[in-house]
CSV table of C-alpha atoms in Angstrom, one decimal:
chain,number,residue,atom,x,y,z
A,154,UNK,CA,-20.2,-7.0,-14.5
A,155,UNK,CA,-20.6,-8.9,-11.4
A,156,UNK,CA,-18.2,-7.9,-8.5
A,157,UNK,CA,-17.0,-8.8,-5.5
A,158,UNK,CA,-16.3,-6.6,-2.5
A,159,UNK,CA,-14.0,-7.9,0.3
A,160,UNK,CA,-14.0,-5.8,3.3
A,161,UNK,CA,-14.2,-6.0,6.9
A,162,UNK,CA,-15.3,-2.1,7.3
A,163,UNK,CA,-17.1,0.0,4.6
A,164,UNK,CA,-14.9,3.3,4.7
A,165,UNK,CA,-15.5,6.9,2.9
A,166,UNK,CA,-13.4,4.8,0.3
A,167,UNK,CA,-15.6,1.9,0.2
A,168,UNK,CA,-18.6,4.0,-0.3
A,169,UNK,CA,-16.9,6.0,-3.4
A,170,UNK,CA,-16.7,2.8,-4.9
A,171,UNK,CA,-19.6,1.5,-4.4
A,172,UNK,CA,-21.4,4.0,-5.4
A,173,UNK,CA,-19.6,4.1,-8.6
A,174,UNK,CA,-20.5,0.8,-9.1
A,175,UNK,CA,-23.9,1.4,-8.6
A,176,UNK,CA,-24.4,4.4,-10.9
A,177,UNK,CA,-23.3,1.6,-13.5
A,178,UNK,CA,-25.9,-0.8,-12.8
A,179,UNK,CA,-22.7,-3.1,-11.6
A,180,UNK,CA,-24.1,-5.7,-9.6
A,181,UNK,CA,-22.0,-5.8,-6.2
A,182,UNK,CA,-21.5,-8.5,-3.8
A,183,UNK,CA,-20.4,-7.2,-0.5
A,184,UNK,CA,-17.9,-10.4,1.4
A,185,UNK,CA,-17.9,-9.4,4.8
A,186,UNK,CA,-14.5,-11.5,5.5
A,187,UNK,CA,-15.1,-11.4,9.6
A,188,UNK,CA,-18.6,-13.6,8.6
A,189,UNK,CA,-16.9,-15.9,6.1
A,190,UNK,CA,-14.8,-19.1,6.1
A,191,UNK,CA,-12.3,-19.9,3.5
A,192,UNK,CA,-11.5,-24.0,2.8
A,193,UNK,CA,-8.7,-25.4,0.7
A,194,UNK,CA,-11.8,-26.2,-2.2
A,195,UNK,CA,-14.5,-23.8,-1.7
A,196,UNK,CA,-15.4,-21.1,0.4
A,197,UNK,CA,-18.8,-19.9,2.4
A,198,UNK,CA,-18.4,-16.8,0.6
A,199,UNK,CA,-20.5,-16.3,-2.7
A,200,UNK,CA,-17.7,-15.7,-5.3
A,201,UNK,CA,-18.6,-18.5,-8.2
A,202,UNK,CA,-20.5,-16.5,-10.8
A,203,UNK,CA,-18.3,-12.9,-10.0
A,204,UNK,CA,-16.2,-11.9,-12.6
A,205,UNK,CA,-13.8,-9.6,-10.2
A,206,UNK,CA,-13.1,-9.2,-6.8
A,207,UNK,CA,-11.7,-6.6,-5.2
A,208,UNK,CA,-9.7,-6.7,-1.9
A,209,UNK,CA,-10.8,-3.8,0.4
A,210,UNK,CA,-9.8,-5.6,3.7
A,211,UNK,CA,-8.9,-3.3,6.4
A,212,UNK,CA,-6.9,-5.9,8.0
A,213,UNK,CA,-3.1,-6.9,5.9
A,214,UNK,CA,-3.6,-10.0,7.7
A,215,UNK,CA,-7.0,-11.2,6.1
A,216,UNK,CA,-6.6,-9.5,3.1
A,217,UNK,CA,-3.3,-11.9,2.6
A,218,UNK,CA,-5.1,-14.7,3.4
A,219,UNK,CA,-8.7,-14.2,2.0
A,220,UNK,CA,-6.9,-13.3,-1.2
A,221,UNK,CA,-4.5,-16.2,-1.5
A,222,UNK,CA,-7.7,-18.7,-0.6
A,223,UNK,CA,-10.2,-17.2,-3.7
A,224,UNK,CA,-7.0,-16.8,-6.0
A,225,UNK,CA,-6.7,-21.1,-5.2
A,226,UNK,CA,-10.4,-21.0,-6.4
A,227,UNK,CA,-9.5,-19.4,-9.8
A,228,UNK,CA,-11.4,-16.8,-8.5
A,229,UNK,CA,-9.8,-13.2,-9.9
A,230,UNK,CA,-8.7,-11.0,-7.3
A,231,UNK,CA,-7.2,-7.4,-7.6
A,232,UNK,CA,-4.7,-7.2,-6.1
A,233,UNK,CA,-2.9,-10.9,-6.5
A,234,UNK,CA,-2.0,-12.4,-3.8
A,235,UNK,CA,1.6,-12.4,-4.8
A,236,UNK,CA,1.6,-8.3,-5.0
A,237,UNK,CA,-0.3,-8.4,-1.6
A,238,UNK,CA,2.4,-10.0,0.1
A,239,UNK,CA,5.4,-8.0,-1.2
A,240,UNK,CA,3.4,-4.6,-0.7
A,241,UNK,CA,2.7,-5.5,3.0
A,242,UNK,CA,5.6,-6.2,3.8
A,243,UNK,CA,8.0,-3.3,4.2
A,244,UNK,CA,11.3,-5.1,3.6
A,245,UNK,CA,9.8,-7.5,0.8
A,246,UNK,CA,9.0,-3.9,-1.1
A,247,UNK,CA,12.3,-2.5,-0.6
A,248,UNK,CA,14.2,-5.6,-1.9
A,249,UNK,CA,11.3,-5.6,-5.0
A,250,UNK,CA,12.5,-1.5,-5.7
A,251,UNK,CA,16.3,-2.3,-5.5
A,252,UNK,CA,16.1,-5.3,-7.4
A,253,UNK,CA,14.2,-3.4,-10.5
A,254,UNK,CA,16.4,-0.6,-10.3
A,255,UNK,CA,13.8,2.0,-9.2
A,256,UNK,CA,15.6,4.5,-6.7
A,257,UNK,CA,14.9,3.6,-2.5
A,258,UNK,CA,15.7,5.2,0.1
A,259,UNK,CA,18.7,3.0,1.6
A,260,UNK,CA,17.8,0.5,4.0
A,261,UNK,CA,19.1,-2.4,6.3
A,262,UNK,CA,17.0,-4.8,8.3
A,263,UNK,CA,18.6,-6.5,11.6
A,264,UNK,CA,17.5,-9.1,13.9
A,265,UNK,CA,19.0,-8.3,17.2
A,266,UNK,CA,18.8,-5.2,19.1
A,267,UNK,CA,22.7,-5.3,19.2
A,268,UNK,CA,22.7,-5.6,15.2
A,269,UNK,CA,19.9,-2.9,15.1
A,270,UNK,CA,21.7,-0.5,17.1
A,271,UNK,CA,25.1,-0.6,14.9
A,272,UNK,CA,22.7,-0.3,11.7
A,273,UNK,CA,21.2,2.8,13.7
A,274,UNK,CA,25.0,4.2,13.9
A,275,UNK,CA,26.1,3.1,10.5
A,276,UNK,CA,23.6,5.3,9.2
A,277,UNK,CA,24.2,8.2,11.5
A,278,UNK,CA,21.2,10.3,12.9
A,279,UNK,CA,18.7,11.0,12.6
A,280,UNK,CA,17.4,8.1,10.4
A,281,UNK,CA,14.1,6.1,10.7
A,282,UNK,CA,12.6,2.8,12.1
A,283,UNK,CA,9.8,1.5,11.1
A,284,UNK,CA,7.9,-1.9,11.5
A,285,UNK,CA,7.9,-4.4,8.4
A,286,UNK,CA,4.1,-4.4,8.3
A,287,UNK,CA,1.9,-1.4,9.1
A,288,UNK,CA,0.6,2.1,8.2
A,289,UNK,CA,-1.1,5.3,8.8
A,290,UNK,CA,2.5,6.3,9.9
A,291,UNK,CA,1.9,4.5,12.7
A,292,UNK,CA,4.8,3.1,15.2
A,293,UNK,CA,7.3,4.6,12.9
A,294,UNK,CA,10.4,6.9,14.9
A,295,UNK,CA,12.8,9.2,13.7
A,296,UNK,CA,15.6,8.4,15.8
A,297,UNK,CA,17.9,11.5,16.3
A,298,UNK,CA,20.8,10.2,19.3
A,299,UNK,CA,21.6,6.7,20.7
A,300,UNK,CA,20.2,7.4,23.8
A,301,UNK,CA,16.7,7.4,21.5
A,302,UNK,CA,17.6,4.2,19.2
A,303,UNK,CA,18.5,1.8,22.7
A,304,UNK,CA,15.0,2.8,24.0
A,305,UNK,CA,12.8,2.3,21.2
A,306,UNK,CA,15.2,-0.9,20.6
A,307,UNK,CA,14.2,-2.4,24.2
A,308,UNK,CA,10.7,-1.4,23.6
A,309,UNK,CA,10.2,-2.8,20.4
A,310,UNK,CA,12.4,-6.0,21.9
A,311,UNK,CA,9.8,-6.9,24.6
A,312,UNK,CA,6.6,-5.8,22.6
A,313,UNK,CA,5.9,-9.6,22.1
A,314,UNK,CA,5.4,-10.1,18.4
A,315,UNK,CA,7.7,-11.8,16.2
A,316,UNK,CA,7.5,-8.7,13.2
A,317,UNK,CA,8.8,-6.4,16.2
A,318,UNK,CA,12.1,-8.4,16.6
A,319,UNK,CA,12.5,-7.6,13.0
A,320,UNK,CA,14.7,-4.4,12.9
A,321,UNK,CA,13.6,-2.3,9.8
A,322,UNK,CA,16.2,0.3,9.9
A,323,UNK,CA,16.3,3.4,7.0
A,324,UNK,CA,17.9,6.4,6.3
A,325,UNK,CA,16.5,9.9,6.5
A,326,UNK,CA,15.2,11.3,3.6
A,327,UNK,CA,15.5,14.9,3.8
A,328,UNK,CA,12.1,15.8,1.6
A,329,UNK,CA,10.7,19.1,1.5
A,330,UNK,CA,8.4,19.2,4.1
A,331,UNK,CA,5.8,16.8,1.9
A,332,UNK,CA,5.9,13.7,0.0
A,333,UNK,CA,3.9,12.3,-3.5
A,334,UNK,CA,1.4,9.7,-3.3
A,335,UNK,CA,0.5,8.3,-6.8
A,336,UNK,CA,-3.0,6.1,-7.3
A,337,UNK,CA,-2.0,4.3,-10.1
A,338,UNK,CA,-3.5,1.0,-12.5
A,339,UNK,CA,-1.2,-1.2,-13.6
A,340,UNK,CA,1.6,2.0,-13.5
A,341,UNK,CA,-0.7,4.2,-15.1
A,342,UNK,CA,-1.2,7.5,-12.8
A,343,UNK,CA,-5.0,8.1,-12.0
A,344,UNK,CA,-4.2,11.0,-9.6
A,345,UNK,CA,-1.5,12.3,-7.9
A,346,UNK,CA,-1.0,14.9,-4.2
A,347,UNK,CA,1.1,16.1,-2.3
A,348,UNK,CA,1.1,15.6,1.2
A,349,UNK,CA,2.1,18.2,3.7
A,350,UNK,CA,3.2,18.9,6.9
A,351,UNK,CA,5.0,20.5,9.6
A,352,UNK,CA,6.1,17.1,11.1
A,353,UNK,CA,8.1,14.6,9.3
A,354,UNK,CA,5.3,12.0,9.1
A,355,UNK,CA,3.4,13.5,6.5
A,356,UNK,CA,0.7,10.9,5.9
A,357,UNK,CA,-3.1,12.3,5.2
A,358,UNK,CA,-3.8,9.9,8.0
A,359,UNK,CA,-1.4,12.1,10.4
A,360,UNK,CA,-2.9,15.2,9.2
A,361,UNK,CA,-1.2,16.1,6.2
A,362,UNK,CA,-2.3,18.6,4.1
A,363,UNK,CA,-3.2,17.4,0.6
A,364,UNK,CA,-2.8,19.5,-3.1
A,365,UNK,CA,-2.8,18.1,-6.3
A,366,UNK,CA,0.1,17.3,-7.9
A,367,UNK,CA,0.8,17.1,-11.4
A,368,UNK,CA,3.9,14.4,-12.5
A,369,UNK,CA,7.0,15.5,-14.6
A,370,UNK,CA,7.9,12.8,-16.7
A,371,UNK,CA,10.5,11.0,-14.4
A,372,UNK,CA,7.7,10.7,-11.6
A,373,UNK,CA,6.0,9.3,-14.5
A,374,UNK,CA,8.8,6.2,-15.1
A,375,UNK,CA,9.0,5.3,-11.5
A,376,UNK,CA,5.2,5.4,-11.0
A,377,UNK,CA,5.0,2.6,-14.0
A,378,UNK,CA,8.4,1.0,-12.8
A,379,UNK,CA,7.9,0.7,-9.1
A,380,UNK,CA,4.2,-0.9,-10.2
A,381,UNK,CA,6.0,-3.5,-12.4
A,382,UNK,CA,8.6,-4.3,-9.7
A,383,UNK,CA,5.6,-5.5,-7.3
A,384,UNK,CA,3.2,-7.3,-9.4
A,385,UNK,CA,1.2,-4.2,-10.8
A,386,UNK,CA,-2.8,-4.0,-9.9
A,387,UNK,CA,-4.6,-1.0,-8.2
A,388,UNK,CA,-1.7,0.7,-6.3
A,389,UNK,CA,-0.4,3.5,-3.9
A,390,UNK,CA,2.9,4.9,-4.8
A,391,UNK,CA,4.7,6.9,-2.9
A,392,UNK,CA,7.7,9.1,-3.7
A,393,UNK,CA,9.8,12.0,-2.0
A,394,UNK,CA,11.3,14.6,-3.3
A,395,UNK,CA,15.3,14.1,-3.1
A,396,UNK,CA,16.5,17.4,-4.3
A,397,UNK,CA,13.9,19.9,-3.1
A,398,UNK,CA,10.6,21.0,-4.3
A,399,UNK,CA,10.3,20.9,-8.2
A,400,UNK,CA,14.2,19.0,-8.5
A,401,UNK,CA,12.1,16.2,-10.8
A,402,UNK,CA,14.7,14.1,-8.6
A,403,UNK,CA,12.3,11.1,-6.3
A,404,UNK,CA,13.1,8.1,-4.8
A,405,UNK,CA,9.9,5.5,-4.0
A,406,UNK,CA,10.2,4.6,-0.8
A,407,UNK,CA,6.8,2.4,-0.6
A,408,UNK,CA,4.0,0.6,-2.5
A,409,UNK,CA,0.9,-0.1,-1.1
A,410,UNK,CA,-1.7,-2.4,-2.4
A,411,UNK,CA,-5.0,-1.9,-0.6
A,412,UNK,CA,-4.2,2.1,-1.1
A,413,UNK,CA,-6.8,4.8,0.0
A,414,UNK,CA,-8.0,7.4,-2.3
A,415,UNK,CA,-10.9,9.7,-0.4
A,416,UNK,CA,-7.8,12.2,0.4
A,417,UNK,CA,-7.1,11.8,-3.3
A,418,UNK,CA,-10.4,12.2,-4.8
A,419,UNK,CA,-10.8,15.5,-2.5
A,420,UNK,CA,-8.0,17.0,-3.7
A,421,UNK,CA,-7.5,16.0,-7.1
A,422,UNK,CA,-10.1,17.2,-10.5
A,423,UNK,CA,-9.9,13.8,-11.6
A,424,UNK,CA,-13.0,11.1,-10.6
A,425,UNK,CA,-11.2,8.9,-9.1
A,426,UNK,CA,-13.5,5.9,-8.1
A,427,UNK,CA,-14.7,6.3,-12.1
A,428,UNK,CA,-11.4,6.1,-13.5
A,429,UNK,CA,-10.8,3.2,-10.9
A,430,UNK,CA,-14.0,1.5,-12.1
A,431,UNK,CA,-13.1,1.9,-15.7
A,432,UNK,CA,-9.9,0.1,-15.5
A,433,UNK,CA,-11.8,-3.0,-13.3
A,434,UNK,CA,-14.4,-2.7,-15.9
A,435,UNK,CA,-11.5,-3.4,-18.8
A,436,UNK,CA,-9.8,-6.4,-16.2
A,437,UNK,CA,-13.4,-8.4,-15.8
A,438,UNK,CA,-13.8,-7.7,-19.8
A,439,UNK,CA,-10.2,-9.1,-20.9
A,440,UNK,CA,-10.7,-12.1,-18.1
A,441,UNK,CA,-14.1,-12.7,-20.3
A,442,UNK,CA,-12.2,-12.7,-23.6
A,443,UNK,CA,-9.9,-15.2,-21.9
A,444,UNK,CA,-6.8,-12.6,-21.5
A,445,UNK,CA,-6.3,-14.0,-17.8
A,446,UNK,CA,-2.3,-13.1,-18.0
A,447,UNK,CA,-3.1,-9.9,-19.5
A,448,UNK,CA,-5.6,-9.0,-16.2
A,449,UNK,CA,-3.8,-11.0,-14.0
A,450,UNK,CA,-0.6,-8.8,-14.6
């Protein structure tokens, strides 16, 4: 198997990858995206004769673009394109839950500091605003008074950036003091942790604490649900516990699609990067055998 590796920084989860690929006698080509330019025919990047690439871009904004560009070359990317751009963004993934049923936290996007701030109210406080695109936890607020939701309102009003004057408003989930984050392949689990913390971000990225988690069987339906309802591929699912520790009730409140796993693979028993490599392994092999929807899905 021939693969391709897009990425504009080689991370700890780069490296696992790699590696595994390695061990395998895979041969890898590394597409250094910063270095590479991307027509509407062809591309300076050497993807012709690979039988899979996989989109480990850093950035959402090339990783929506490079993808898109070698998915116009008939080139096969995981993830598509398509579940790229509802992952990223965080509205597109909340409308893509709802609409398949799977169980969100509620949520109601504005476009006006005005409209923000009665959205803020409707839901009462505290509740959370986050920005449509992002992560790592980062410029996300739990908004606990009014006085709170009109300053991060001006703030995020003059911070430039068209995504900013998009007001992303959700309620508070009251989780016990961690949340689930799923690696999953086409919505079946590799590995599964729980993240911890004292603060209400609880992101490994934030300094979570991480522990293997083992899913009961309704984590189990949303894991392969939520993946359906964004296009499945290589995926991060992440779920919080709605009725305390061990209720077996969650709700998914995001999906990512260029998902981490270094945390994971620390805590977990399972090999991750080998399990991962196994099911790209079975994608190049059905794409051979001419099962493009079957990979592609």
């Amino acid at each position: 198997m021939k693969v391709g590796i897009l990425y504009s920084r080689i991370r700890k989860d780069e490296k696992l990858l790699l590696e595994e690929l390695r061990d395998r006698d895979h041969e890898v080509e590394k597409i250094d995206v910063r270095k590479e330019r991307f027509g509407l025919d062809s591309t300076t990047a050497a993807v012709d004769d690979l039988d899979i690439v996989v989109d480990r871009c850093l950035s959402t904004s090339r990783s929506l673009y490079a993808t898109r560009f070698l998915d116009s070359y008939g080139v096969p990317v995981i993830n598509a394109p398509e579940t790229g751009e509802v992952c990223a963004d965080k509205a597109k993934n909340s409308l893509a839950l709802a609409e398949a049923d799977v169980p969100t936290p509620a949520t109601e996007v504005a476009f006006t500091t005005e409209a923000a701030l009665e959205a803020i109210e409707s839901f009462g406080y505290p509740c959370v605003l986050k920005p449509v695109t992002g992560s790592w936890g980062r410029l996300m607020a739990k908004i606990d008074s009014r006085n709170a939701a009109e300053a991060i309102l001006e703030h995020k009003e003059t911070l430039g950036h068209y995504e900013h004057k998009v007001f992303y408003v959700q309620e508070f989930v009251d989780k016990p003091g961690r949340d689930i984050r799923v690696l999953a392949v086409d919505g079946e689990p590799v590995a599964a942790m729980t993240r911890s913390s004292d603060h209400w971000l609880t992101n490994a990225a934030k300094g979570g604490e991480t522990k293997s988690f083992d899913l009961d069987d309704r984590a189990l339906e949303l894991v392969e649900r939520a993946s359906d309802a964004v296009g499945g591929g290589l995926l991060g699912v992440d779920l919080m516990e709605v009725g305390g520790s061990g209720s077996g009730e969650y709700t998914v409140h995001e999906v990512n699609h260029t998902v981490e796993f270094k945390a994971l693979d620390a805590a977990s028993d399972v090999d991750v990067p080998a399990t991962v490599v196994d099911w790209l392994e079975a994608k190049a092999a059905a794409l051979a055998d001419g099962e493009v929807g079957e990979a592609n899905a």
